[in-house]
Each structure stands twice: as structure tokens, then as C-alpha cells.
C-alpha positions as MATLAB code, in Angstrom:
seq = 'XXXXXXXXXXXXXXXXXXXXXXXXXXXXXXXXXXXXXXXXXXXXXXXXXXXXXXXXXXXXXXXXXXXXXXXXXXXXXXXXXXXXXXXXXXXXXXXXXXXXXXXXXXXXXXXXXXXXXXXXXXXXXXXXXXXXXXXXXXXXXXXXXXXXXXXXXXXXXXXXXXXXXXXXXX';
ca = [
      80.541  219.366  160.692;
      76.824  219.094  159.993;
      75.937  215.802  161.692;
      72.250  216.026  160.783;
      73.187  216.097  157.102;
      75.719  213.284  157.514;
      73.194  211.016  159.274;
      70.734  211.603  156.420;
      73.319  210.935  153.735;
      74.479  207.777  155.483;
      70.862  206.697  155.844;
      70.497  206.919  152.068;
      73.464  204.628  151.492;
      72.305  202.220  154.197;
      68.797  202.096  152.700;
      70.225  201.328  149.298;
      72.330  198.469  150.676;
      69.403  197.105  152.720;
      67.187  197.087  149.634;
      69.837  195.507  147.439;
      70.541  192.668  149.875;
      67.037  192.385  151.457;
      68.298  193.332  154.912;
      66.787  194.914  157.971;
      69.006  197.325  159.905;
      68.583  195.347  163.121;
      69.913  192.228  161.411;
      73.336  193.764  160.751;
      73.976  195.915  163.826;
      76.653  193.607  165.230;
      78.308  193.393  161.813;
      78.402  197.194  161.713;
      80.081  197.295  165.125;
      82.677  194.786  163.969;
      83.177  196.644  160.681;
      83.782  199.832  162.659;
      86.443  198.096  164.746;
      88.081  196.790  161.569;
      88.185  200.303  160.094;
      89.565  201.636  163.373;
      92.326  199.035  163.185;
      93.067  200.015  159.598;
      93.340  203.656  160.675;
      95.737  202.674  163.477;
      97.783  200.684  160.995;
      97.996  203.676  158.642;
      98.914  205.984  161.548;
     101.851  203.702  162.419;
     102.620  205.513  165.683;
     102.195  202.401  167.829;
     104.768  200.450  165.815;
     107.672  200.885  168.223;
     109.604  198.226  166.300;
     109.549  200.187  163.046;
     111.830  203.011  161.952;
     109.138  204.327  159.594;
     106.698  206.210  161.833;
     105.275  208.470  159.136;
     101.510  208.161  158.732;
     100.277  206.933  155.379;
      98.381  209.253  153.049;
      95.321  207.015  153.358;
      94.870  207.738  157.086;
      92.057  210.259  156.562;
      90.265  207.834  154.237;
      90.457  205.048  156.831;
      89.250  207.431  159.529;
      86.293  208.438  157.347;
      85.468  204.772  156.716;
      85.031  204.531  160.478;
      82.784  207.596  160.451;
      80.524  205.888  157.905;
      79.991  203.023  160.321;
      79.478  205.247  163.378;
      76.749  207.133  161.522;
      75.244  203.881  160.299;
      75.270  202.457  163.831;
      73.492  205.580  165.096;
      70.815  205.320  162.421;
      70.338  201.640  163.269;
      70.059  202.280  167.011;
      67.435  204.929  166.269;
      65.485  202.611  163.973;
      65.553  199.884  166.637;
      64.321  202.353  169.304;
      67.467  201.761  171.342;
      68.029  205.525  171.328;
      65.402  208.251  171.029;
      67.529  210.559  168.869;
      70.984  210.701  167.350;
      73.359  213.204  168.942;
      73.867  216.287  166.785;
      76.051  218.371  169.113;
      79.153  216.517  170.204;
      82.418  217.634  171.701;
      85.659  215.770  171.244;
      86.741  213.630  174.185;
      90.530  213.275  174.096;
      93.335  211.506  175.907;
      96.904  212.774  176.129;
      98.239  210.663  173.285;
      97.022  208.951  170.155;
      97.697  205.384  171.298;
      95.556  205.934  174.397;
      92.885  207.518  172.212;
      92.684  204.505  169.907;
      92.324  202.294  172.986;
      89.610  204.576  174.379;
      87.637  204.321  171.126;
      87.946  200.524  171.234;
      86.752  200.511  174.858;
      83.785  202.774  174.085;
      82.821  200.451  171.227;
      82.861  197.447  173.526;
      80.834  199.317  176.158;
      78.282  200.160  173.462;
      78.166  196.508  172.438;
      77.542  195.457  176.042;
      74.890  198.138  176.539;
      73.033  196.919  173.436;
      73.204  193.316  174.633;
      71.988  194.119  178.139;
      69.655  197.090  177.511;
      71.660  199.628  179.431;
      72.665  203.202  178.653;
      72.861  202.761  174.874;
      72.479  206.493  174.152;
      75.273  207.348  176.585;
      77.710  204.823  175.143;
      76.879  205.702  171.551;
      77.549  209.394  172.257;
      80.742  208.445  174.121;
      81.903  206.381  171.167;
      81.273  209.250  168.783;
      82.995  211.784  171.064;
      86.076  209.618  171.510;
      86.184  209.063  167.750;
      85.997  212.820  167.130;
      88.785  213.246  169.685;
      90.859  210.752  167.741;
      90.334  212.756  164.573;
      91.527  215.909  166.312;
      94.596  214.181  167.731;
      95.399  212.891  164.246;
      95.318  216.502  163.061;
      92.086  216.445  161.067;
      89.739  219.431  161.021;
      86.003  218.724  161.109;
      85.454  220.435  157.754;
      88.212  218.270  156.284;
      86.570  215.156  157.732;
      83.165  216.128  156.339;
      84.589  216.788  152.867;
      86.402  213.433  152.891;
      83.187  211.741  154.092;
      81.219  213.216  151.189;
      83.843  212.041  148.715;
      83.923  208.530  150.181;
      80.119  208.342  150.298;
      79.987  209.095  146.571;
      82.593  206.377  146.015;
      80.498  203.935  148.072;
      77.434  204.680  145.927;
      79.539  204.096  142.807;
      80.673  200.785  144.251;
      77.042  199.761  144.727;
      76.366  200.736  141.104;
      79.202  198.498  139.953;
      78.518  195.368  141.990;
      81.023  195.880  144.802;
];
């Protein structure tokens, strides 16, 4: 997965949205964090593995798409943190940080997101928590069975769809 390329591509979409709605990146950082958590929840819902009350445990076909929606926001958050000088560079070499099971991994990603939120609020270790969030998210992708090349291809497809949505007044 070429993260440098993905950050640039995401930056293009973010710029377009900022221009269209007269926004500054710093003005929507918290909304991006919340949007990421929403997408993470949608991915968990499509995974279905936590639904102990349900007989249907099979993951939905849209799981990769929901996962990639989360990737869009992680990249966008990184670009925003860089623009706000809260980090000096975006991480380009990341390893996957994984738990033993997928439920624990989802919870770890949620926790890393909240630690990042707190670090932004209180000026502490933002780069560390952003990298941790990304690594736990990559670990989630691996546990869900996604290959990085597969994730990147799905990201590119979804990014094109997001540009089309902007063209059509989404």
C-alpha cells in the first residue's frame, strides 16, 4: 500500500470539499474523528461477528467498502493534523498492530481514536496516537482478511465515487 500516494489523493478530495463548502481543515477535525468512528461502527455492523444473539454471522459483502470509508477519514485526519502542525509528518511506514480476535481489535481501534482525541485536546503525543490509530486500523483490516493491495484498490474506487458524488451535489 503506497501511503504517500493515498495521502495525496485524499488531500485532493479534502481540498475540493473545503473549497466547495468554504471550510478550513482545522474547523472540521473533530467531525472527521466522529465520522471515522461512525464508519468503524458501520464496518463492525457489516462484520456481524459481535452479534452473539444472531444466527447469521456471515459478513456482508459491503464490509470492505465500509472499512475503506474509515481509511478515507484516517488519511484525512492525518492530512489535517499535518496542516495544523500537530504532527511534523504523516507516517508512511506502518506495521499492523493486532489483537487475538476481531472484537478486541475493533475495541482497540475505538480506544486509539479516543486517545488521539484526548491528545489533540491536551497537546500531548498526537503523532504517537495517530500512528497507533492507523496501525490498529491496519491490524483490523488484516484480521478481517483484507490484503493491503485489495484495500488500496477499493480505496481508489471509493475515492472516484466520492469525487462523482461531489460532482452531483451529494
